[in-house]
mmCIF file of C-alpha atoms in Angstrom:
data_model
loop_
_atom_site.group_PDB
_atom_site.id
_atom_site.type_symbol
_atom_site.label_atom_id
_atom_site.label_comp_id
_atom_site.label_asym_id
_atom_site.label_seq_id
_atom_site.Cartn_x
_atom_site.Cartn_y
_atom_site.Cartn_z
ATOM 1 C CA UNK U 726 0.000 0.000 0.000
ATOM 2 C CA UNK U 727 2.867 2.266 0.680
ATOM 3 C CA UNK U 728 4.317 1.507 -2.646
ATOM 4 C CA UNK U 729 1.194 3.006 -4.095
ATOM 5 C CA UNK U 730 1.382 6.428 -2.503
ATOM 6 C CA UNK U 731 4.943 7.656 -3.161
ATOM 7 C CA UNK U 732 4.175 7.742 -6.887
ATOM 8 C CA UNK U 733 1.087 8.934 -6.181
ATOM 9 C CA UNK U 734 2.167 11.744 -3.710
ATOM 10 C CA UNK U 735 5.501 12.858 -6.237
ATOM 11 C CA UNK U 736 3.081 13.098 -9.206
ATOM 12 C CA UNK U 737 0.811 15.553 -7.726
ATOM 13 C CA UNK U 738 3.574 17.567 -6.237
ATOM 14 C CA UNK U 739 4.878 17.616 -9.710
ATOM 15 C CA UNK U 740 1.427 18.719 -11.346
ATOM 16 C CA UNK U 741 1.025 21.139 -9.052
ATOM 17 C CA UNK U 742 4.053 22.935 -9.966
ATOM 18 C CA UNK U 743 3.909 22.722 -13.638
ATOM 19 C CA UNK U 744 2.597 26.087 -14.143
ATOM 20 C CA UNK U 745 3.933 28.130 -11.401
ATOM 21 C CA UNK U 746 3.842 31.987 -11.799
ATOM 22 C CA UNK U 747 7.273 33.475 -10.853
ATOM 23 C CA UNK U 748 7.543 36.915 -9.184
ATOM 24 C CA UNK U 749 10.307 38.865 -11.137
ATOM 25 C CA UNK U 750 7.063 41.627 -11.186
ATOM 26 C CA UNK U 751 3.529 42.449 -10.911
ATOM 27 C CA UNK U 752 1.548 44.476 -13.443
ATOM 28 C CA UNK U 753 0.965 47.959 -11.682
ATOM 29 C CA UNK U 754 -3.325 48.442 -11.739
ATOM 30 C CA UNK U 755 -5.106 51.374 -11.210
ATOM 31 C CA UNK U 756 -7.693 53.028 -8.738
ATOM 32 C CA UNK U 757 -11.131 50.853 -9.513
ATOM 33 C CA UNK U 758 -12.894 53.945 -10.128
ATOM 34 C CA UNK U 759 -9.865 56.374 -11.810
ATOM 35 C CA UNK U 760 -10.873 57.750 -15.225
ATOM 36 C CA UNK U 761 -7.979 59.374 -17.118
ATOM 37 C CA UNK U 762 -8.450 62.945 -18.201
ATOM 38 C CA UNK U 763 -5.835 62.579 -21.180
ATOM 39 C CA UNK U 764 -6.199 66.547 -22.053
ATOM 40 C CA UNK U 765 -4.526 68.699 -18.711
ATOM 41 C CA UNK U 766 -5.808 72.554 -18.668
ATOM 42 C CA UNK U 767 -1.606 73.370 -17.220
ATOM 43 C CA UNK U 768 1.737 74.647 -18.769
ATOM 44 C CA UNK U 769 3.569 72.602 -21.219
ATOM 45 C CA UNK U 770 6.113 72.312 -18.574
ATOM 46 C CA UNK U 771 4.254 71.384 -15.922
ATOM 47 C CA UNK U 772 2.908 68.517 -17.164
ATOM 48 C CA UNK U 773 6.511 67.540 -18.174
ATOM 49 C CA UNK U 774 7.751 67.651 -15.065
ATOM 50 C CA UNK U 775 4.726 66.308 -13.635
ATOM 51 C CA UNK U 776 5.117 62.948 -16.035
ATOM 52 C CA UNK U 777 8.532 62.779 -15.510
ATOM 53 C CA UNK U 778 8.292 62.361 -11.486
ATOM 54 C CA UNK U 779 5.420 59.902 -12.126
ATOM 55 C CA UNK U 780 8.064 58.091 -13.985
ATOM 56 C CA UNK U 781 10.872 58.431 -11.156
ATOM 57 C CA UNK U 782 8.415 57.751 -8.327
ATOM 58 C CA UNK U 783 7.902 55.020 -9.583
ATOM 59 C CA UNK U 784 11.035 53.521 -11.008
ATOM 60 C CA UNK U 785 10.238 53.043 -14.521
ATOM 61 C CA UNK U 786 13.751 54.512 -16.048
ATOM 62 C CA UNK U 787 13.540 56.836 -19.483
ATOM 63 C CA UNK U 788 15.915 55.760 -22.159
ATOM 64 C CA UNK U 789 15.592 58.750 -24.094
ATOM 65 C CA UNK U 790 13.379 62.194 -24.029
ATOM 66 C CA UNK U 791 13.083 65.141 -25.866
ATOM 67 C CA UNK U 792 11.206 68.388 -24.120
ATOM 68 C CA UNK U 793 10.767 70.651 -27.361
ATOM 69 C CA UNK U 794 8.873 67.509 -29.363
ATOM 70 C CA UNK U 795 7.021 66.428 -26.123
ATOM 71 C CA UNK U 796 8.120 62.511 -25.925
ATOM 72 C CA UNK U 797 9.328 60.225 -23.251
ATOM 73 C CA UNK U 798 10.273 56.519 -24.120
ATOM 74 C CA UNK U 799 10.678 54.562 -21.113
ATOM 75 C CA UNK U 800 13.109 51.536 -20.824
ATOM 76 C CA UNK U 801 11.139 47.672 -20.119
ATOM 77 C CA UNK U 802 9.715 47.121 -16.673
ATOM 78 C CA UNK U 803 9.722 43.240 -15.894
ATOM 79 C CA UNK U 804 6.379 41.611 -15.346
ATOM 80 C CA UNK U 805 5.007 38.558 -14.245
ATOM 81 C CA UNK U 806 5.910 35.426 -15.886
ATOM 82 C CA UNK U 807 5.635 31.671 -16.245
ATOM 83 C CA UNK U 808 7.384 28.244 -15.363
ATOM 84 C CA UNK U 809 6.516 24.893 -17.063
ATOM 85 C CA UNK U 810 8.696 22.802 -15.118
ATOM 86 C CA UNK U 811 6.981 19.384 -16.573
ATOM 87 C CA UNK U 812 8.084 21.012 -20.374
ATOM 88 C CA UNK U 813 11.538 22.480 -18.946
ATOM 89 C CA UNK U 814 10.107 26.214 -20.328
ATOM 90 C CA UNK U 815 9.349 29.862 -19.410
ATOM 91 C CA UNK U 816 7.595 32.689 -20.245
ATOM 92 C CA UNK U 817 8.533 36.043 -19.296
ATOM 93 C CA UNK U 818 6.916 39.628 -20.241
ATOM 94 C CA UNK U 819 7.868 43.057 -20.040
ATOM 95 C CA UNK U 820 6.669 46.449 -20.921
ATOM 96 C CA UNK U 821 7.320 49.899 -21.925
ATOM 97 C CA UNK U 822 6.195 53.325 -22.208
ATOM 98 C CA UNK U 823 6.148 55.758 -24.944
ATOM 99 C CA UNK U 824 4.434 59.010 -23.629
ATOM 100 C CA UNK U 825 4.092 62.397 -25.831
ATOM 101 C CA UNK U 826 2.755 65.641 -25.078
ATOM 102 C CA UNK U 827 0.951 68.213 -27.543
ATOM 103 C CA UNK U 828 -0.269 71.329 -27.359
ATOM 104 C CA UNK U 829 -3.943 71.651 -28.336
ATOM 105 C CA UNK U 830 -5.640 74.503 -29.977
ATOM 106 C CA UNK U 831 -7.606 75.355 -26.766
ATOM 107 C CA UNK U 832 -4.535 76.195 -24.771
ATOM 108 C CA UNK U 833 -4.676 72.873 -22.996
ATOM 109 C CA UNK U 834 -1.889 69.757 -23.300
ATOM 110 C CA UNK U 835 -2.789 66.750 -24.239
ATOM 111 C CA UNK U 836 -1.261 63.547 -22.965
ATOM 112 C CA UNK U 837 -0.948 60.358 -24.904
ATOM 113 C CA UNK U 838 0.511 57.379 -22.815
ATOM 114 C CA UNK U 839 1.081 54.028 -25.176
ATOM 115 C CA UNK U 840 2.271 50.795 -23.530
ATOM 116 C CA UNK U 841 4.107 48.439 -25.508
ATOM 117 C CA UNK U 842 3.611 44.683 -24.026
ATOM 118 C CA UNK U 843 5.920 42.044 -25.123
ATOM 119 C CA UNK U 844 7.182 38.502 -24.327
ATOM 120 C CA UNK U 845 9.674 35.678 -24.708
ATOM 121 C CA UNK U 846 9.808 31.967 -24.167
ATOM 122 C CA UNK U 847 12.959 30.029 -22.911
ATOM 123 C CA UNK U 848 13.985 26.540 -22.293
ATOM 124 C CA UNK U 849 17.128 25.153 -20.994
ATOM 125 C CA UNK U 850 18.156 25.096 -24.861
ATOM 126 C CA UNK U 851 17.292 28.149 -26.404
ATOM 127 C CA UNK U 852 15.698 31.294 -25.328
ATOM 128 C CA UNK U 853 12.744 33.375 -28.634
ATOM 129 C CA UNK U 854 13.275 36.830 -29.775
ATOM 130 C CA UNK U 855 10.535 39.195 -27.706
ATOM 131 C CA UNK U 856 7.684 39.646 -29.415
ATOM 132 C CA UNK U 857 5.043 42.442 -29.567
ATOM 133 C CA UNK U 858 2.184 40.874 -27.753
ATOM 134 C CA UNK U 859 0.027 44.231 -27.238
ATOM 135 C CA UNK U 860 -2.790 43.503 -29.620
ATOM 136 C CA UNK U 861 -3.457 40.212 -28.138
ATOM 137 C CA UNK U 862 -3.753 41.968 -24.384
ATOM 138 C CA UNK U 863 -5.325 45.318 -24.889
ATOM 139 C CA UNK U 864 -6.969 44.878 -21.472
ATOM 140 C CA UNK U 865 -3.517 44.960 -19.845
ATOM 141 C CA UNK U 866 -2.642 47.805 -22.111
ATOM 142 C CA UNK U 867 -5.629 50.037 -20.674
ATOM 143 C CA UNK U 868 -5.148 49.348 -17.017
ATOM 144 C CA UNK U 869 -1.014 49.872 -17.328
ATOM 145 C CA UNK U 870 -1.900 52.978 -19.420
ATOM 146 C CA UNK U 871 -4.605 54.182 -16.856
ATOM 147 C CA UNK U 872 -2.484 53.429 -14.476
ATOM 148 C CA UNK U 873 0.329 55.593 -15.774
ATOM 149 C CA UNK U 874 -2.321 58.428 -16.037
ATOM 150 C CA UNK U 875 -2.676 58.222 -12.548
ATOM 151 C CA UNK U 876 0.223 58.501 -11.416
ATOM 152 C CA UNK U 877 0.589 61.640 -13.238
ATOM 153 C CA UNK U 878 -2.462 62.965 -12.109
ATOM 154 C CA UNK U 879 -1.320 62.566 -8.565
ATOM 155 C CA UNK U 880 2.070 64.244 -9.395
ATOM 156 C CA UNK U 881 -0.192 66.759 -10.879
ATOM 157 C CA UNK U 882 -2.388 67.237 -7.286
ATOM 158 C CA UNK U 883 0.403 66.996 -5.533
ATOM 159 C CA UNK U 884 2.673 70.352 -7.273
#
């Protein structure tokens, strides 16, 4: 009877772990109830500055900006990913920003934040070339855009 068990016991243990989620990041979410304004009634530069804290608060580095045409492209920020450990595989996923800011007719600034989602599998033999995987999660792409929106918003209360 005992002899029955052990395999029985080590192959559930084994199942069970198959599809573990690993913790190299969380997707950021917003407020339940925030709704992005997207057009900001302030100065060109405060809105810059306000984004660009929003960015530093929260850790998300910029690779490369440029004031006078209004963009910010942020480097990835890791996210959650996967482990297979019955097919020997991973997924990982990462993210970036690419923010601009225009000047509308009405005096106002608009705000356009754009996430980027992508991801790669890896095995213990080869690891795949990222891949754009935005269209296939634009639910994830609203909340980490909202989310972004947010944050600036509450840089914006906050000045």
């Amino acid at each position: 009877m005992k002899s029955f068990f052990i395999p029985l016991i080590c192959a559930v243990v084994l199942l069970s772990a198959a599809g573990c989620i690993t913790d190299n990041g969380k997707f950021p979410t917003p407020a339940a109830d925030f709704v992005p304004k997207r057009t900001y009634a302030v100065s060109h530069d405060k809105l810059w500055q306000a984004t660009l804290d929003a960015l530093d608060n929260s850790r998300i580095p910029v690779v490369n900006s440029d004031k006078t045409n209004g963009r910010i492209q942020t480097d990835y920020i890791a996210g959650p990913g996967q482990v297979n450990i019955a097919l020997a595989i991973s997924q990982i996923t990462r993210y970036k920003y690419n923010i601009s800011l225009r000047d509308e007719a009405n005096g106002s600034i608009r705000l356009n934040v754009m996430c980027t989602i992508e991801d790669s599998m890896s095995s213990t033999h080869s690891t795949s070339q990222w891949r754009d995987v935005t269209s296939q999660n634009t639910t994830l792409e609203n909340k980490l855009e909202t989310w972004l929106y947010e944050q600036v918003e509450n840089q914006l209360k906050g000045s």
